[in-house]
Coordinates of N, CA and C in Angstrom, one line a residue:
M1221 N 24.8 -48.4 -62.3 CA 26.0 -48.4 -63.2 C 26.1 -49.8 -63.9
L1222 N 25.6 -50.8 -63.4 CA 25.5 -52.2 -64.0 C 24.7 -52.2 -65.4
T1223 N 23.6 -51.5 -65.4 CA 22.7 -51.6 -66.4 C 23.3 -51.3 -67.8
P1224 N 24.0 -50.0 -67.9 CA 24.6 -49.8 -69.2 C 25.7 -50.7 -69.6
M1225 N 26.4 -51.1 -68.5 CA 27.5 -52.2 -68.9 C 27.0 -53.5 -69.4
V1226 N 26.0 -53.9 -68.7 CA 25.3 -55.1 -69.2 C 24.8 -54.9 -70.6
A1227 N 24.2 -53.7 -70.9 CA 23.6 -53.5 -72.3 C 24.8 -53.5 -73.3
G1228 N 25.9 -53.0 -72.9 CA 27.0 -52.9 -73.8 C 27.6 -54.3 -74.0
G1229 N 27.5 -55.1 -73.0 CA 28.0 -56.5 -73.1 C 27.2 -57.3 -74.0
V1230 N 25.8 -57.0 -74.1 CA 25.0 -57.7 -75.0 C 25.0 -57.1 -76.5
V1231 N 25.0 -55.7 -76.6 CA 24.9 -55.1 -77.9 C 26.1 -55.4 -78.7
F1232 N 27.3 -55.2 -78.3 CA 28.4 -55.4 -79.3 C 28.7 -56.8 -79.6
P1233 N 28.8 -57.8 -78.7 CA 29.1 -59.1 -79.2 C 27.8 -59.6 -80.0
G1234 N 26.7 -59.2 -79.6 CA 25.4 -59.6 -80.3 C 25.4 -59.1 -81.7
L1235 N 25.8 -57.7 -82.0 CA 25.8 -57.2 -83.3 C 26.9 -57.9 -84.0
F1236 N 28.0 -58.2 -83.5 CA 29.1 -59.0 -84.3 C 28.6 -60.3 -84.7
L1237 N 27.9 -61.1 -83.7 CA 27.4 -62.4 -84.2 C 26.3 -62.2 -85.2
L1238 N 25.5 -61.3 -85.1 CA 24.4 -61.1 -86.1 C 24.9 -60.8 -87.5
S1239 N 25.8 -59.9 -87.5 CA 26.5 -59.4 -88.8 C 27.2 -60.6 -89.4
K1240 N 28.1 -61.4 -88.5 CA 28.7 -62.5 -89.1 C 27.8 -63.7 -89.7
N1241 N 26.8 -64.0 -88.9 CA 25.8 -65.0 -89.4 C 25.1 -64.6 -90.6
T1242 N 24.7 -63.3 -90.7 CA 24.0 -62.8 -91.9 C 24.9 -62.9 -93.2
L1243 N 26.1 -62.4 -92.9 CA 27.0 -62.5 -94.1 C 27.3 -63.9 -94.6
Q1244 N 27.3 -64.9 -93.6 CA 27.5 -66.2 -94.0 C 26.4 -67.0 -94.5
R1245 N 25.2 -66.7 -94.0 CA 24.0 -67.4 -94.4 C 23.1 -66.9 -95.5
L1246 N 23.1 -65.7 -95.7 CA 22.2 -65.2 -96.7 C 22.6 -65.7 -98.1
P1247 N 21.5 -66.3 -98.8 CA 21.8 -66.9 -100.1 C 22.6 -66.0 -101.1
Q1248 N 22.3 -64.6 -101.0 CA 22.9 -63.8 -101.9 C 24.4 -63.5 -101.7
L1249 N 24.8 -63.8 -100.4 CA 26.2 -63.5 -100.0 C 27.0 -64.8 -99.9
R1250 N 26.7 -65.6 -98.8 CA 27.4 -66.8 -98.5 C 29.0 -66.6 -98.5
W1251 N 29.3 -65.6 -97.6 CA 30.7 -65.2 -97.4 C 31.5 -66.3 -96.7
E1252 N 32.7 -66.4 -96.8 CA 33.6 -67.4 -96.0 C 33.6 -66.7 -94.7
E1253 N 33.8 -67.6 -93.7 CA 33.9 -67.1 -92.3 C 34.9 -66.1 -92.1
A1254 N 36.2 -66.2 -92.6 CA 37.2 -65.3 -92.4 C 36.7 -63.9 -92.9
D1255 N 36.2 -63.7 -94.0 CA 35.7 -62.5 -94.6 C 34.5 -62.0 -93.7
A1256 N 33.6 -62.8 -93.4 CA 32.5 -62.5 -92.5 C 32.9 -61.9 -91.1
V1257 N 33.9 -62.5 -90.5 CA 34.5 -62.1 -89.2 C 35.1 -60.8 -89.3
I1258 N 36.0 -60.6 -90.3 CA 36.8 -59.3 -90.5 C 35.9 -58.2 -90.7
V1259 N 34.9 -58.3 -91.6 CA 34.0 -57.2 -91.9 C 33.1 -56.9 -90.8
S1260 N 32.6 -58.0 -90.1 CA 31.7 -57.8 -89.0 C 32.4 -57.0 -87.8
A1261 N 33.7 -57.3 -87.6 CA 34.4 -56.6 -86.5 C 34.5 -55.2 -86.9
R1262 N 34.7 -54.8 -88.1 CA 34.9 -53.4 -88.6 C 33.6 -52.7 -88.5
L1263 N 32.5 -53.5 -88.9 CA 31.1 -52.9 -88.7 C 30.9 -52.5 -87.4
V1264 N 31.0 -53.4 -86.3 CA 30.9 -53.1 -84.9 C 31.7 -51.9 -84.5
S1265 N 32.9 -51.8 -85.0 CA 33.8 -50.7 -84.6 C 33.2 -49.4 -85.2
S1266 N 32.7 -49.4 -86.3 CA 32.0 -48.3 -86.8 C 30.8 -47.8 -86.2
V1267 N 30.0 -48.8 -85.8 CA 28.8 -48.5 -85.0 C 29.1 -47.9 -83.7
Q1268 N 30.1 -48.6 -83.0 CA 30.5 -47.9 -81.8 C 31.0 -46.5 -82.0
A1269 N 31.7 -46.2 -83.0 CA 32.3 -44.8 -83.2 C 31.1 -43.8 -83.5
V1270 N 30.1 -44.3 -84.2 CA 29.0 -43.5 -84.5 C 28.2 -43.1 -83.3
M1271 N 28.1 -44.1 -82.5 CA 27.4 -44.0 -81.1 C 28.1 -43.0 -80.2
A1272 N 29.5 -43.2 -80.1 CA 30.3 -42.6 -79.3 C 30.4 -41.0 -79.8
S1273 N 30.5 -40.8 -81.0 CA 30.5 -39.5 -81.5 C 29.1 -38.7 -81.3
T1274 N 28.2 -39.4 -81.6 CA 26.9 -38.8 -81.4 C 26.6 -38.5 -79.9
A1275 N 26.9 -39.4 -79.0 CA 26.9 -39.1 -77.5 C 27.7 -37.8 -77.3
G1276 N 28.9 -37.9 -77.7 CA 29.9 -36.7 -77.5 C 29.3 -35.5 -77.9
Y1277 N 28.7 -35.4 -79.1 CA 28.2 -34.2 -79.7 C 27.0 -33.6 -78.8
I1278 N 26.1 -34.6 -78.4 CA 25.1 -34.2 -77.6 C 25.5 -33.7 -76.2
V1279 N 26.4 -34.4 -75.6 CA 27.0 -33.9 -74.3 C 27.7 -32.6 -74.5
S1280 N 28.5 -32.4 -75.4 CA 29.5 -31.2 -75.5 C 28.6 -30.0 -75.9
T1281 N 27.6 -30.2 -76.7 CA 26.8 -29.0 -77.0 C 25.6 -28.7 -76.0
S1282 N 25.4 -29.7 -75.0 CA 24.5 -29.4 -74.0 C 25.2 -28.7 -72.8
C1283 N 26.4 -28.8 -72.7 CA 27.1 -28.2 -71.5 C 27.5 -26.7 -71.8
K1284 N 26.8 -25.8 -71.3 CA 27.2 -24.4 -71.5 C 28.4 -24.0 -70.5
H1285 N 28.5 -24.5 -69.4 CA 29.7 -24.3 -68.5 C 30.5 -25.5 -68.6
I1286 N 31.7 -25.3 -69.1 CA 32.7 -26.5 -69.5 C 33.2 -27.3 -68.5
I1287 N 33.0 -26.8 -67.2 CA 33.5 -27.6 -66.0 C 32.3 -28.1 -65.2
D1288 N 31.4 -27.3 -64.8 CA 30.4 -27.8 -63.9 C 29.1 -28.4 -64.5
D1289 N 28.8 -28.1 -65.7 CA 27.6 -28.7 -66.3 C 27.7 -30.1 -66.5
Q1290 N 26.6 -30.8 -66.3 CA 26.6 -32.3 -66.4 C 25.5 -32.8 -67.3
H1291 N 25.8 -33.9 -68.0 CA 24.7 -34.5 -68.8 C 24.7 -36.0 -68.6
W1292 N 23.6 -36.6 -68.4 CA 23.5 -38.1 -67.9 C 24.1 -38.9 -68.9
L1293 N 24.2 -38.6 -70.2 CA 24.7 -39.4 -71.3 C 26.3 -39.7 -71.2
S1294 N 27.0 -38.7 -70.7 CA 28.4 -38.9 -70.5 C 28.7 -40.0 -69.6
S1295 N 28.2 -40.2 -68.4 CA 28.4 -41.2 -67.6 C 27.6 -42.5 -68.1
A1296 N 26.6 -42.5 -68.7 CA 25.9 -43.6 -69.1 C 26.7 -44.2 -70.4
Y1297 N 27.1 -43.4 -71.3 CA 27.8 -44.1 -72.4 C 29.2 -44.5 -72.1
T1298 N 29.9 -43.8 -71.1 CA 31.3 -44.4 -70.7 C 31.0 -45.7 -70.1
Q1299 N 30.0 -46.0 -69.4 CA 29.8 -47.4 -68.9 C 29.4 -48.3 -69.9
F1300 N 28.5 -47.8 -70.8 CA 28.1 -48.7 -71.9 C 29.2 -49.1 -72.9
A1301 N 30.2 -48.3 -72.9 CA 31.4 -48.5 -74.0 C 32.4 -49.5 -73.3
V1302 N 32.4 -49.7 -72.0 CA 33.4 -50.4 -71.4 C 33.4 -51.9 -71.9
P1303 N 32.3 -52.6 -72.0 CA 32.4 -53.9 -72.7 C 32.9 -54.0 -74.1
Y1304 N 32.7 -52.8 -74.8 CA 33.2 -52.8 -76.2 C 34.6 -53.1 -76.2
F1305 N 35.4 -52.5 -75.5 CA 36.9 -52.5 -75.4 C 37.3 -54.1 -75.1
I1306 N 36.7 -54.6 -74.2 CA 36.8 -56.0 -73.9 C 36.5 -56.9 -75.1
Y1307 N 35.4 -56.7 -75.7 CA 34.9 -57.5 -76.8 C 35.9 -57.4 -78.0
D1308 N 36.4 -56.0 -78.2 CA 37.2 -55.7 -79.4 C 38.5 -56.4 -79.3
I1309 N 39.1 -56.6 -78.1 CA 40.4 -57.4 -78.0 C 40.2 -58.8 -78.6
Y1310 N 39.1 -59.4 -78.2 CA 38.8 -60.7 -78.7 C 38.5 -60.7 -80.2
A1311 N 37.7 -59.7 -80.7 CA 37.3 -59.6 -82.1 C 38.6 -59.3 -82.9
M1312 N 39.5 -58.6 -82.4 CA 40.8 -58.3 -83.2 C 41.6 -59.6 -83.3
F1313 N 41.6 -60.4 -82.2 CA 42.3 -61.7 -82.1 C 41.6 -62.6 -83.3
L1314 N 40.3 -62.7 -83.3 CA 39.7 -63.5 -84.3 C 40.1 -63.1 -85.7
C1315 N 40.1 -61.8 -86.0 CA 40.5 -61.3 -87.3 C 42.0 -61.7 -87.7
H1316 N 42.8 -61.5 -86.6 CA 44.2 -62.0 -86.8 C 44.3 -63.5 -87.0
W1317 N 43.6 -64.3 -86.4 CA 43.5 -65.8 -86.4 C 43.1 -66.1 -87.9
H1318 N 42.1 -65.5 -88.3 CA 41.5 -65.9 -89.7 C 42.5 -65.4 -90.8
K1319 N 43.2 -64.2 -90.6 CA 44.2 -63.8 -91.6 C 45.4 -64.7 -91.6
H1320 N 45.7 -65.3 -90.4 CA 46.8 -66.2 -90.3 C 46.4 -67.6 -91.1
Q1321 N 45.2 -68.0 -91.0 CA 44.7 -69.2 -91.7 C 44.7 -69.0 -93.2
V1322 N 44.2 -67.9 -93.6 CA 44.1 -67.5 -95.1 C 45.5 -67.6 -95.7
K1323 N 46.5 -67.0 -94.9 CA 47.8 -67.0 -95.5 C 48.4 -68.3 -95.6
G1324 N 47.8 -69.3 -95.0 CA 48.4 -70.7 -95.2 C 49.3 -71.2 -94.0
H1325 N 49.2 -70.4 -92.9 CA 50.2 -70.7 -91.8 C 49.5 -71.8 -90.8
G1326 N 48.3 -72.1 -91.0 CA 47.6 -72.9 -90.0 C 47.5 -74.4 -90.4
G1327 N 48.2 -74.7 -91.4 CA 48.2 -76.2 -91.8 C 47.1 -76.4 -92.8
D1328 N 47.0 -77.6 -93.4 CA 46.0 -78.0 -94.3 C 44.7 -78.2 -93.6
E1329 N 43.5 -77.9 -94.3 CA 42.3 -78.1 -93.6 C 42.1 -79.5 -93.2
G1330 N 41.7 -79.8 -92.0 CA 41.4 -81.0 -91.4 C 42.6 -81.7 -90.8
S1331 N 43.7 -81.2 -91.0 CA 44.9 -81.7 -90.4 C 45.0 -81.2 -88.9
T1332 N 45.8 -82.0 -88.2 CA 46.0 -81.7 -86.7 C 47.0 -80.5 -86.6
R1333 N 46.7 -79.6 -85.8 CA 47.6 -78.4 -85.7 C 48.7 -78.8 -84.9
A1334 N 49.8 -78.1 -85.1 CA 51.0 -78.5 -84.4 C 50.8 -77.9 -82.9
P1335 N 51.4 -78.6 -82.0 CA 51.4 -78.2 -80.6 C 51.9 -76.8 -80.5
G1336 N 51.2 -75.9 -79.8 CA 51.6 -74.6 -79.6 C 51.2 -73.6 -80.7
S1337 N 50.6 -74.2 -81.7 CA 50.2 -73.2 -82.9 C 49.4 -72.2 -82.4
T1338 N 48.3 -72.4 -81.6 CA 47.4 -71.4 -81.2 C 48.2 -70.3 -80.4
W1339 N 49.1 -70.8 -79.5 CA 49.9 -69.9 -78.7 C 50.8 -69.0 -79.7
A1340 N 51.3 -69.6 -80.7 CA 52.2 -68.9 -81.7 C 51.3 -67.7 -82.4
V1341 N 50.0 -68.1 -82.7 CA 49.2 -67.1 -83.3 C 48.9 -66.0 -82.3
A1342 N 48.7 -66.4 -81.0 CA 48.4 -65.4 -79.9 C 49.5 -64.4 -79.7
R1343 N 50.8 -65.0 -79.8 CA 52.0 -64.2 -79.6 C 52.2 -63.3 -80.8
G1344 N 51.8 -63.8 -81.9 CA 51.9 -63.0 -83.2 C 50.9 -61.8 -83.1
Y1345 N 49.7 -62.1 -82.6 CA 48.6 -61.1 -82.4 C 49.1 -60.0 -81.4
L1346 N 49.6 -60.4 -80.3 CA 50.0 -59.5 -79.3 C 51.2 -58.6 -79.8
H1347 N 52.0 -59.2 -80.6 CA 53.3 -58.5 -81.1 C 52.7 -57.5 -82.2
K1348 N 51.8 -57.8 -83.1 CA 51.3 -56.9 -84.0 C 50.3 -55.9 -83.5
E1349 N 49.5 -56.2 -82.6 CA 48.5 -55.3 -82.1 C 48.8 -54.8 -80.7
F1350 N 49.9 -54.9 -80.3 CA 50.3 -54.6 -78.9 C 49.7 -53.2 -78.5
L1351 N 50.0 -52.2 -79.2 CA 49.5 -50.8 -78.9 C 48.0 -50.8 -78.8
M1352 N 47.2 -51.5 -79.7 CA 45.8 -51.5 -79.5 C 45.3 -52.2 -78.4
V1353 N 45.9 -53.4 -78.0 CA 45.5 -54.1 -76.9 C 45.8 -53.3 -75.6
L1354 N 47.1 -52.6 -75.6 CA 47.4 -51.7 -74.5 C 46.3 -50.6 -74.3
H1355 N 46.0 -50.0 -75.4 CA 45.1 -48.9 -75.4 C 43.7 -49.5 -74.8
H1356 N 43.3 -50.4 -75.3 CA 41.9 -51.0 -74.7 C 42.0 -51.4 -73.3
A1357 N 43.1 -52.0 -72.9 CA 43.3 -52.3 -71.4 C 43.3 -51.1 -70.6
V1358 N 44.1 -50.0 -71.0 CA 44.2 -48.8 -70.2 C 42.8 -48.1 -70.1
M1359 N 42.1 -48.1 -71.2 CA 40.7 -47.6 -71.3 C 39.9 -48.3 -70.2
V1360 N 39.9 -49.5 -70.0 CA 39.0 -50.2 -69.2 C 39.7 -50.1 -67.6
L1361 N 40.9 -50.3 -67.5 CA 41.5 -50.4 -66.2 C 41.8 -49.1 -65.6
V1362 N 42.0 -48.1 -66.3 CA 42.5 -46.8 -65.9 C 41.6 -45.7 -66.1
C1363 N 41.2 -45.5 -67.5 CA 40.4 -44.4 -67.8 C 39.1 -44.4 -67.3
F1364 N 38.4 -45.6 -67.4 CA 37.1 -45.8 -66.8 C 36.9 -45.5 -65.3
P1365 N 37.8 -46.1 -64.5 CA 37.8 -45.6 -63.1 C 38.0 -44.2 -62.9
L1366 N 38.9 -43.6 -63.5 CA 39.1 -42.2 -63.4 C 38.0 -41.3 -63.8
S1367 N 37.3 -41.8 -64.9 CA 36.1 -41.0 -65.4 C 35.0 -41.1 -64.4
V1368 N 34.8 -42.2 -63.7 CA 33.7 -42.5 -62.9 C 33.9 -41.9 -61.4
V1369 N 35.1 -42.1 -60.9 CA 35.4 -41.8 -59.5 C 36.1 -40.5 -59.5
W1370 N 37.2 -40.3 -60.2 CA 38.0 -39.1 -60.0 C 37.3 -37.7 -60.4
R1371 N 36.7 -37.8 -61.6 CA 36.1 -36.6 -62.2 C 34.9 -36.1 -61.2
Q1372 N 34.2 -36.9 -60.6 CA 33.2 -36.4 -59.7 C 32.1 -35.6 -60.4
G1373 N 31.8 -35.9 -61.5 CA 30.8 -35.2 -62.3 C 31.3 -33.9 -63.0
K1374 N 32.6 -33.6 -62.9 CA 33.1 -32.4 -63.5 C 33.6 -32.7 -65.0
G1375 N 33.6 -31.7 -65.8 CA 34.2 -31.8 -67.1 C 33.4 -32.6 -68.1
D1376 N 32.1 -32.7 -68.0 CA 31.4 -33.5 -69.0 C 31.5 -32.9 -70.5
F1377 N 31.8 -31.6 -70.6 CA 32.0 -31.0 -71.9 C 33.3 -31.5 -72.5
F1378 N 34.4 -31.6 -71.7 CA 35.6 -32.2 -72.3 C 35.5 -33.7 -72.7
L1379 N 34.7 -34.4 -71.8 CA 34.5 -35.8 -72.1 C 33.8 -36.0 -73.3
G1380 N 32.6 -35.1 -73.6 CA 31.9 -35.2 -74.8 C 32.8 -34.9 -76.1
C1381 N 33.7 -33.9 -75.9 CA 34.6 -33.6 -77.1 C 35.5 -34.8 -77.4
L1382 N 36.1 -35.4 -76.4 CA 37.0 -36.5 -76.5 C 36.2 -37.7 -77.2
L1383 N 35.0 -37.9 -76.8 CA 34.2 -39.0 -77.5 C 34.0 -38.7 -79.0
M1384 N 34.1 -37.4 -79.3 CA 33.9 -37.2 -80.8 C 35.2 -37.4 -81.6
A1385 N 36.3 -37.9 -81.0 CA 37.5 -38.2 -81.6 C 37.2 -39.5 -82.5
E1386 N 36.1 -40.1 -82.2 CA 35.8 -41.4 -82.9 C 35.2 -41.2 -84.2
V1387 N 35.1 -39.9 -84.6 CA 34.5 -39.4 -85.9 C 35.2 -40.3 -87.1
S1388 N 36.5 -40.3 -87.0 CA 37.2 -40.7 -88.1 C 37.2 -42.3 -88.2
T1389 N 36.8 -43.0 -87.2 CA 36.8 -44.5 -87.2 C 36.1 -45.2 -88.3
P1390 N 34.8 -44.8 -88.6 CA 34.2 -45.4 -89.7 C 34.8 -45.3 -91.0
F1391 N 35.4 -44.2 -91.3 CA 36.2 -44.0 -92.6 C 37.4 -44.9 -92.5
V1392 N 38.1 -45.1 -91.4 CA 39.3 -45.9 -91.3 C 38.8 -47.4 -91.6
C1393 N 37.8 -47.8 -91.0 CA 37.3 -49.1 -91.2 C 36.8 -49.4 -92.6
L1394 N 36.1 -48.5 -93.3 CA 35.6 -48.6 -94.6 C 36.9 -48.7 -95.5
G1395 N 37.8 -47.9 -95.3 CA 39.1 -48.0 -96.1 C 39.7 -49.3 -96.0
K1396 N 39.8 -49.9 -94.8 CA 40.4 -51.3 -94.8 C 39.6 -52.3 -95.4
I1397 N 38.3 -52.2 -95.4 CA 37.5 -53.1 -96.2 C 37.7 -53.0 -97.6
L1398 N 37.7 -51.8 -98.2 CA 37.9 -51.6 -99.6 C 39.3 -52.1 -100.0
I1399 N 40.3 -51.8 -99.2 CA 41.7 -52.4 -99.5 C 41.6 -53.9 -99.5
Q1400 N 40.9 -54.5 -98.5 CA 40.8 -56.0 -98.4 C 40.3 -56.5 -99.7
Y1401 N 39.2 -55.9 -100.3 CA 38.7 -56.3 -101.5 C 39.3 -55.7 -102.7
K1402 N 40.5 -55.1 -102.6 CA 41.3 -54.5 -103.8 C 40.4 -53.5 -104.5
Q1403 N 39.8 -52.5 -103.8 CA 39.0 -51.6 -104.5 C 39.7 -50.2 -104.4
Q1404 N 41.1 -50.2 -104.2 CA 41.8 -48.9 -104.1 C 41.5 -48.0 -105.4
H1405 N 41.2 -48.5 -106.5 CA 41.1 -47.8 -107.7 C 39.8 -47.0 -107.8
T1406 N 38.8 -47.4 -106.9 CA 37.4 -46.8 -107.1 C 37.3 -45.3 -106.5
L1407 N 36.3 -44.7 -107.0 CA 36.0 -43.4 -106.5 C 35.7 -43.3 -105.0
L1408 N 34.9 -44.4 -104.6 CA 34.6 -44.5 -103.2 C 35.9 -44.5 -102.3
H1409 N 36.8 -45.3 -102.7 CA 38.1 -45.2 -101.9 C 38.8 -43.9 -101.8
K1410 N 38.7 -43.1 -102.9 CA 39.4 -41.9 -102.9 C 38.6 -40.9 -102.1
V1411 N 37.2 -40.9 -102.2 CA 36.4 -40.0 -101.3 C 36.5 -40.4 -99.9
N1412 N 36.5 -41.6 -99.7 CA 36.6 -42.1 -98.2 C 37.9 -41.7 -97.6
G1413 N 38.9 -41.8 -98.4 CA 40.3 -41.4 -98.0 C 40.4 -40.0 -97.6
A1414 N 39.7 -39.1 -98.5 CA 39.8 -37.7 -98.2 C 39.0 -37.3 -96.9
L1415 N 37.9 -38.0 -96.7 CA 37.0 -37.8 -95.5 C 37.7 -38.3 -94.3
M1416 N 38.5 -39.5 -94.4 CA 39.3 -39.9 -93.3 C 40.3 -39.0 -92.9
L1417 N 41.0 -38.4 -93.8 CA 42.0 -37.4 -93.5 C 41.6 -36.2 -92.8
L1418 N 40.4 -35.6 -93.4 CA 39.8 -34.5 -92.9 C 39.3 -34.6 -91.5
S1419 N 38.6 -35.8 -91.2 CA 38.0 -36.2 -89.9 C 39.1 -36.4 -88.9
F1420 N 40.1 -36.9 -89.3 CA 41.3 -37.3 -88.4 C 41.9 -35.9 -88.1
L1421 N 42.1 -35.1 -89.1 CA 42.7 -33.8 -88.8 C 41.9 -33.0 -87.7
C1422 N 40.7 -32.9 -88.0 CA 39.8 -32.1 -87.1 C 39.6 -32.7 -85.7
C1423 N 39.3 -34.0 -85.8 CA 38.8 -34.6 -84.5 C 39.8 -35.3 -83.7
R1424 N 41.0 -35.5 -84.3 CA 42.1 -36.2 -83.5 C 43.3 -35.4 -83.3
V1425 N 43.5 -34.4 -84.3 CA 44.6 -33.5 -84.1 C 44.4 -32.2 -83.6
L1426 N 43.4 -31.5 -84.2 CA 43.1 -30.1 -83.8 C 42.2 -30.1 -82.7
L1427 N 41.6 -31.2 -82.3 CA 40.7 -31.4 -81.2 C 41.4 -30.9 -79.9
F1428 N 42.7 -31.4 -79.7 CA 43.3 -31.1 -78.4 C 43.8 -29.6 -78.2
P1429 N 44.3 -29.0 -79.2 CA 44.6 -27.5 -79.1 C 43.2 -26.8 -78.8
Y1430 N 42.2 -27.2 -79.3 CA 40.8 -26.6 -79.0 C 40.5 -26.9 -77.6
L1431 N 40.7 -27.9 -77.2 CA 40.4 -28.3 -75.7 C 41.2 -27.4 -74.8
Y1432 N 42.5 -27.3 -75.1 CA 43.4 -26.4 -74.3 C 42.9 -24.9 -74.4
W1433 N 42.6 -24.5 -75.6 CA 42.1 -23.1 -75.7 C 40.8 -22.9 -74.9
A1434 N 39.9 -23.8 -75.0 CA 38.6 -23.7 -74.2 C 38.8 -23.7 -72.7
Y1435 N 39.7 -24.6 -72.2 CA 40.0 -24.5 -70.9 C 40.8 -23.2 -70.5
G1436 N 41.7 -22.8 -71.2 CA 42.4 -21.6 -70.9 C 41.5 -20.4 -71.0
R1437 N 40.5 -20.3 -71.8 CA 39.5 -19.3 -71.9 C 38.7 -19.2 -70.6
H1438 N 38.4 -20.4 -70.2 CA 37.5 -20.5 -68.9 C 38.3 -20.2 -67.7
A1439 N 39.5 -20.7 -67.6 CA 40.4 -20.6 -66.3 C 41.2 -19.4 -66.3
G1440 N 41.6 -18.8 -67.5 CA 42.3 -17.6 -67.5 C 43.8 -17.7 -67.5
P1441 N 44.4 -18.8 -67.6 CA 45.9 -18.9 -67.6 C 46.4 -18.5 -69.0
P1442 N 47.6 -18.2 -69.3 CA 48.1 -18.1 -70.5 C 48.1 -19.4 -71.3
L1443 N 48.0 -19.3 -72.7 CA 48.0 -20.6 -73.4 C 49.0 -21.6 -73.1
L1444 N 50.3 -21.0 -73.0 CA 51.4 -22.0 -72.7 C 51.4 -22.6 -71.4
A1445 N 50.5 -21.9 -70.4 CA 50.4 -22.6 -69.1 C 49.3 -23.6 -68.9
V1446 N 48.5 -23.8 -70.0 CA 47.4 -24.6 -69.9 C 47.8 -26.2 -69.9
P1447 N 48.7 -26.6 -70.8 CA 49.0 -28.0 -70.8 C 49.4 -28.6 -69.5
P1448 N 50.2 -27.9 -68.6 CA 50.6 -28.7 -67.3 C 49.4 -28.8 -66.4
A1449 N 48.3 -28.1 -66.7 CA 47.1 -28.1 -65.7 C 45.8 -28.5 -66.5
P1450 N 45.8 -29.6 -67.1 CA 44.7 -30.0 -67.9 C 43.3 -30.2 -67.1
P1451 N 42.2 -30.0 -67.7 CA 40.9 -30.2 -66.9 C 40.8 -31.6 -66.6
P1452 N 39.9 -31.9 -65.6 CA 39.7 -33.2 -65.1 C 39.4 -34.3 -66.1
A1453 N 38.5 -34.0 -67.1 CA 38.2 -35.0 -68.2 C 39.2 -35.3 -69.1
A1454 N 40.2 -34.5 -69.2 CA 41.4 -34.7 -70.1 C 42.2 -36.0 -69.9
L1455 N 42.2 -36.4 -68.5 CA 42.8 -37.5 -68.1 C 41.9 -38.8 -68.0
S1456 N 40.7 -38.6 -68.3 CA 39.8 -39.7 -68.1 C 39.5 -40.6 -69.4
L1457 N 40.1 -40.1 -70.5 CA 39.9 -40.9 -71.7 C 41.3 -40.9 -72.6

């Protein structure tokens, strides 16, 4: 179990640092630290989403029996992704911190910060990103143990489908970057917006009725009786 988690603990922060340093140090770029941090955080989120979606597709298409079939990637990627949620809480704080400084709330450069300013930024971060921080904490403290212990190898098909909910994340991240650089008027922004809406509709909205339908077809209860009795993996993510 520790090997995938250690790998995730190296890959996600390492990719963030590599991207940030590259954007800051390449002679053709020389980005400011704030821009490099924000774009790098969204790049890592996109990479994680692509990896999760790919793993989910492989798992869900490999499981012919939606309850009993297993695929090693479901357990491995779940463990690999745990450090990402911990890293992302800190990455989101860094983004919030730099946005705070850019807006001029951090005092003049080189001046001594007022006592408690860091705590004020942290409180602002928790207030603004409370739901995301809560989501990440629940993923690590609740969903991961449930997925590893409670499922007992059942429902890999559903876990794979849930991982594919990340399909829309790269489009969301690209949209935020384009807005950050005031590119809302471009064709790329419009195409990305359409793809984001389509992927969100398919993989975040219609996904759950499909899972209920798939479980109902397997177990045999009427469609309206399915939600009160979800499959094991439905509670693990």
